[in-house]
Amino acid sequence: TRLQAGKGYKNTLHCVLTIYRKETVAGFFKGMSFPLASITVYNSVVFGFFSNTQRLISNYRYGDGRHPCGMLDLTVASMLTGLVSVGLGAPVDLVKIRLQMQTQTVLAENLHLAGNVSSGTNIPLRSVNIPSQRLYRGPIHCISSILQTEGLQGLYRGAGAMILRDVPGYVLYFIPYTIFCDLLKPDATSSPHPCSIWLAGGLAGSISWVTATPADVVKSRMQADTQLQRKYRGILHCIIHSYKTEGAQVFFRGASVNAIRGFPMSATMFLTYELSLKFFRSL
């Protein structure tokens, strides 16, 4: 988030060192509470919807809900899952990003003042530096503040960019996972080994997050764009403005972090999902 929507960071290492120096270790955990509280529900919805959509497609096309889905079936199921995930994930991401960007100045960075004394002598125009202030005390205060100032639609700012990220992103999440699992199986009839599931999930996560980085940059910038300092009028304006001011490379900010983060996170999720399914089916 800081790399994609923040200012003054030369690269990933410089970002890490800057956060540590200014905010200590606690700075790396800003905005964590709300995603942590909702991640169980979010993943349950995403994986549950994906599984049930596959079952419905198989039942409709082949007359058997347990019939293996083809690539086209998986693509449709993945795209629909990405679309549904935005409804739940957009407010969570918005709150997380607003809390993570608390180091940004709440008011305008420079307040220009001009006045006149009684004699009519002009006071020279000067710039007054406004110190950084905390706008939100926590996730609940953040939500209530957004609802009061921007309404319900304020919680879904950047949802359009999130759709552009998650619809193709989930296709490049579930499809590679399925392909890697098939490749790593000893034979066509056997189930993949837990290690194979872990590796396939990790690789799929890295691929998905790296390819989704350009849309993720736009989403992060849209969601970090508060009403008090609104910079972007919409998705297209955000893309054009970012390109004109920072070049094409801006859309790949944080790609390395996404790749590194995506592997263990996705590997763990897929392994837990598959083992949970196996456990409940054996009951």
Coordinates of C-alpha atoms in Angstrom, one line a residue:
T1 CA 0.0 0.0 0.0
R2 CA 2.7 2.5 0.9
L3 CA 4.7 1.7 -2.3
Q4 CA 1.6 1.9 -4.5
A5 CA -0.2 4.9 -3.0
G6 CA 2.4 6.6 -0.8
K7 CA 5.1 9.1 -1.7
G8 CA 8.9 9.4 -1.1
Y9 CA 9.8 5.7 -1.3
K10 CA 12.6 4.8 -3.7
N11 CA 12.2 1.1 -3.6
T12 CA 10.9 -1.8 -1.4
L13 CA 14.0 -1.7 0.9
H14 CA 13.8 2.0 1.3
C15 CA 10.1 1.7 2.1
V16 CA 10.7 -0.9 4.8
L17 CA 13.6 1.0 6.4
T18 CA 11.6 4.3 6.4
I19 CA 8.5 2.7 8.0
Y20 CA 10.8 1.0 10.7
R21 CA 12.7 4.3 11.5
K22 CA 9.6 6.5 11.7
E23 CA 7.0 4.1 13.1
T24 CA 9.0 1.1 14.6
V25 CA 7.8 -2.5 14.1
A26 CA 4.2 -1.4 14.9
G27 CA 4.1 0.4 11.6
F28 CA 4.1 -2.9 9.6
F29 CA 0.9 -4.0 11.4
K30 CA -1.3 -0.9 10.7
G31 CA -4.7 -1.7 9.5
M32 CA -4.4 -5.3 10.4
S33 CA -7.3 -5.8 12.8
F34 CA -10.2 -5.4 10.4
P35 CA -8.8 -7.8 7.7
L36 CA -7.9 -10.2 10.5
A37 CA -11.4 -10.2 11.9
S38 CA -13.0 -10.7 8.5
I39 CA -10.6 -13.0 6.7
T40 CA -12.3 -16.2 7.8
V41 CA -15.7 -15.0 6.5
Y42 CA -14.1 -13.7 3.3
N43 CA -12.2 -16.9 2.5
S44 CA -15.2 -19.0 3.4
V45 CA -17.4 -17.0 0.9
V46 CA -14.7 -17.1 -1.8
F47 CA -13.9 -20.8 -1.7
G48 CA -17.4 -21.8 -0.9
F49 CA -18.8 -19.8 -3.8
F50 CA -16.1 -21.2 -6.2
S51 CA -16.9 -24.8 -5.2
N52 CA -20.6 -24.4 -5.4
T53 CA -20.4 -22.6 -8.7
Q54 CA -18.4 -25.5 -10.2
R55 CA -21.0 -27.9 -8.9
L56 CA -23.8 -26.0 -10.5
I57 CA -22.0 -25.7 -13.8
S58 CA -21.2 -29.4 -13.8
N59 CA -24.8 -30.3 -13.0
Y60 CA -26.1 -28.0 -15.7
R61 CA -23.7 -29.1 -18.4
Y62 CA -23.1 -32.7 -17.6
G63 CA -26.1 -33.7 -15.4
D64 CA -23.7 -34.6 -12.6
G65 CA -22.5 -32.1 -9.9
R66 CA -19.4 -34.2 -9.3
H67 CA -18.3 -34.3 -12.9
P68 CA -14.8 -32.7 -13.3
C69 CA -15.0 -29.1 -14.7
G70 CA -13.2 -28.3 -17.9
M71 CA -11.0 -25.1 -18.3
L72 CA -13.9 -23.1 -19.7
D73 CA -16.1 -24.1 -16.7
L74 CA -13.3 -23.2 -14.3
T75 CA -12.8 -19.8 -16.0
V76 CA -16.5 -18.9 -15.6
A77 CA -16.5 -20.1 -12.0
S78 CA -13.3 -18.1 -11.3
M79 CA -14.7 -14.9 -12.9
L80 CA -18.0 -15.1 -11.0
T81 CA -16.0 -15.7 -7.8
G82 CA -13.9 -12.6 -8.4
L83 CA -17.0 -10.5 -9.0
V84 CA -18.7 -11.7 -5.7
S85 CA -15.5 -11.2 -3.7
V86 CA -15.6 -7.5 -4.4
G87 CA -18.9 -7.1 -2.5
L88 CA -17.3 -8.3 0.7
G89 CA -13.6 -7.4 0.1
A90 CA -13.9 -3.7 -1.1
P91 CA -14.9 -2.2 2.3
V92 CA -12.3 -4.3 4.1
D93 CA -9.6 -3.2 1.7
L94 CA -10.7 0.4 1.9
V95 CA -10.5 0.5 5.7
K96 CA -7.2 -1.3 5.7
I97 CA -5.6 1.2 3.2
R98 CA -7.0 4.3 5.0
L99 CA -5.5 3.1 8.3
Q100 CA -2.2 2.2 6.6
M101 CA -1.9 5.6 5.0
Q102 CA -2.2 7.4 8.3
T103 CA 1.2 9.0 7.9
Q104 CA -0.2 11.1 5.0
T105 CA -1.1 14.6 5.9
V106 CA -4.8 15.1 6.7
L107 CA -5.0 18.7 5.7
A108 CA -3.3 20.4 2.7
E109 CA 0.5 20.2 3.0
N110 CA 0.9 23.9 2.4
L111 CA -1.6 26.5 3.5
H112 CA -1.1 29.8 1.7
L113 CA -2.0 32.9 3.8
A114 CA -2.3 36.5 2.8
G115 CA -3.6 39.5 4.8
N116 CA -3.5 43.2 5.3
V117 CA -2.5 45.2 8.3
S118 CA -4.4 48.4 9.3
S119 CA -1.9 50.6 7.4
G120 CA -2.7 48.7 4.2
T121 CA 0.8 47.2 3.9
N122 CA 0.6 43.8 2.3
I123 CA 1.9 40.8 4.2
P124 CA 4.0 38.7 1.8
L125 CA 2.4 35.3 0.8
R126 CA 4.0 32.6 2.9
S127 CA 3.7 28.9 3.2
V128 CA 2.8 27.3 6.5
N129 CA 3.7 23.6 7.0
I130 CA 0.8 21.5 8.5
P131 CA 2.0 18.6 10.6
S132 CA 0.7 15.1 9.9
Q133 CA -2.5 14.3 11.9
R134 CA -4.3 11.0 12.6
L135 CA -7.7 11.1 10.9
Y136 CA -8.9 7.7 12.1
R137 CA -8.6 6.2 15.7
G138 CA -9.3 2.7 14.5
P139 CA -11.4 0.6 12.0
I140 CA -14.8 1.3 13.6
H141 CA -14.1 5.0 13.7
C142 CA -12.8 4.8 10.1
I143 CA -16.1 3.1 8.9
S144 CA -18.3 5.6 10.8
S145 CA -16.3 8.6 9.5
I146 CA -16.6 7.3 5.9
L147 CA -20.3 6.7 6.2
Q148 CA -20.8 10.2 7.7
T149 CA -18.8 12.1 5.1
E150 CA -19.2 9.9 1.9
G151 CA -22.2 7.7 2.6
L152 CA -22.5 4.0 1.9
Q153 CA -21.0 4.4 -1.5
G154 CA -17.9 5.7 0.2
L155 CA -17.1 2.3 1.5
Y156 CA -17.0 1.0 -2.1
R157 CA -14.7 3.6 -3.5
G158 CA -12.2 1.8 -5.7
A159 CA -14.6 -1.2 -6.2
G160 CA -14.5 -0.7 -10.0
A161 CA -10.7 -1.0 -9.9
M162 CA -11.1 -4.0 -7.6
I163 CA -13.3 -5.7 -10.1
L164 CA -10.6 -5.1 -12.8
R165 CA -8.2 -6.7 -10.4
D166 CA -10.2 -9.6 -9.0
V167 CA -12.1 -10.9 -12.0
P168 CA -9.0 -11.8 -14.1
G169 CA -7.0 -12.2 -10.9
Y170 CA -9.1 -15.1 -9.7
V171 CA -8.9 -16.7 -13.1
L172 CA -5.2 -16.6 -12.8
Y173 CA -5.5 -17.9 -9.3
F174 CA -7.7 -21.0 -9.6
I175 CA -6.7 -22.1 -13.2
P176 CA -2.9 -22.2 -12.5
Y177 CA -3.6 -24.0 -9.2
T178 CA -5.6 -26.7 -11.0
I179 CA -3.0 -27.1 -13.8
F180 CA -0.1 -27.3 -11.3
C181 CA -2.0 -29.9 -9.1
D182 CA -2.6 -32.0 -12.2
L183 CA 1.0 -31.8 -13.2
L184 CA 2.3 -32.7 -9.8
K185 CA 0.0 -35.7 -9.3
P186 CA 1.7 -39.1 -9.7
D187 CA -1.1 -40.3 -12.0
A188 CA -4.5 -39.1 -13.3
T189 CA -6.6 -41.1 -10.8
S190 CA -4.7 -40.3 -7.6
S191 CA -5.2 -37.2 -5.3
P192 CA -2.4 -34.6 -5.1
H193 CA 0.0 -34.9 -2.1
P194 CA -0.3 -32.2 0.5
C195 CA 3.2 -30.9 -0.5
S196 CA 2.0 -30.7 -4.1
I197 CA -1.1 -28.8 -3.0
W198 CA 1.1 -26.4 -1.0
L199 CA 3.5 -25.8 -3.9
A200 CA 0.7 -25.4 -6.5
G201 CA -1.2 -23.0 -4.3
G202 CA 1.9 -20.9 -3.7
L203 CA 2.8 -20.7 -7.4
A204 CA -0.8 -19.8 -8.3
G205 CA -0.8 -17.1 -5.7
S206 CA 2.4 -15.5 -6.9
I207 CA 1.3 -15.6 -10.5
S208 CA -2.1 -14.1 -9.7
W209 CA -0.8 -11.3 -7.5
V210 CA 2.0 -10.3 -9.9
T211 CA -0.3 -10.1 -12.9
A212 CA -2.9 -8.2 -10.8
T213 CA -0.4 -5.5 -9.7
P214 CA -1.3 -2.8 -12.2
A215 CA -5.0 -3.0 -11.3
D216 CA -4.0 -3.3 -7.6
V217 CA -2.0 0.0 -7.9
V218 CA -5.0 1.8 -9.3
K219 CA -7.3 0.3 -6.6
S220 CA -4.9 1.3 -3.8
R221 CA -4.7 4.9 -5.1
M222 CA -8.4 5.2 -5.5
Q223 CA -9.0 3.9 -2.0
A224 CA -6.3 6.0 -0.4
D225 CA -7.8 9.1 -2.0
T226 CA -9.7 10.6 0.9
Q227 CA -12.5 13.1 0.4
L228 CA -10.5 15.9 2.1
Q229 CA -7.8 15.6 -0.5
R230 CA -9.6 14.1 -3.5
K231 CA -7.2 13.7 -6.4
Y232 CA -8.8 11.2 -8.8
R233 CA -12.2 11.7 -10.4
G234 CA -12.4 8.0 -11.5
I235 CA -10.5 5.0 -12.6
L236 CA -9.5 6.3 -16.0
H237 CA -8.4 9.7 -14.6
C238 CA -6.3 7.8 -12.0
I239 CA -4.6 5.7 -14.7
I240 CA -3.9 8.7 -16.9
H241 CA -2.8 11.0 -14.1
S242 CA -0.5 8.3 -12.6
Y243 CA 1.0 7.5 -16.1
K244 CA 1.6 11.2 -16.9
T245 CA 3.2 12.1 -13.6
E246 CA 5.2 8.9 -12.8
G247 CA 5.4 6.9 -16.0
A248 CA 4.4 3.3 -16.9
Q249 CA 6.6 1.8 -14.1
V250 CA 4.2 3.1 -11.5
F251 CA 1.8 0.3 -12.4
F252 CA 4.3 -2.3 -11.3
R253 CA 5.1 -0.8 -7.9
G254 CA 4.9 -3.5 -5.2
A255 CA 5.0 -6.4 -7.7
S256 CA 8.0 -8.0 -5.9
V257 CA 6.2 -7.7 -2.5
N258 CA 3.0 -9.1 -4.0
A259 CA 4.9 -12.1 -5.4
I260 CA 6.7 -12.8 -2.1
R261 CA 3.5 -12.3 0.0
G262 CA 1.3 -14.3 -2.5
F263 CA 3.3 -17.5 -2.2
P264 CA 3.0 -18.5 1.5
M265 CA -0.4 -16.9 1.9
S266 CA -2.0 -18.8 -1.0
A267 CA -0.1 -22.0 -0.3
T268 CA -1.5 -22.0 3.2
M269 CA -5.0 -21.2 2.1
F270 CA -5.2 -23.9 -0.6
L271 CA -3.7 -26.5 1.7
T272 CA -6.1 -25.7 4.5
Y273 CA -9.0 -25.7 2.1
E274 CA -8.2 -29.1 0.5
L275 CA -7.4 -30.8 3.8
S276 CA -10.7 -29.3 5.3
L277 CA -12.7 -30.7 2.4
K278 CA -11.0 -34.1 2.7
F279 CA -11.8 -34.2 6.5
F280 CA -15.5 -33.2 6.2
R281 CA -16.0 -35.6 3.3
S282 CA -14.6 -38.5 5.4
L283 CA -17.2 -37.9 8.2

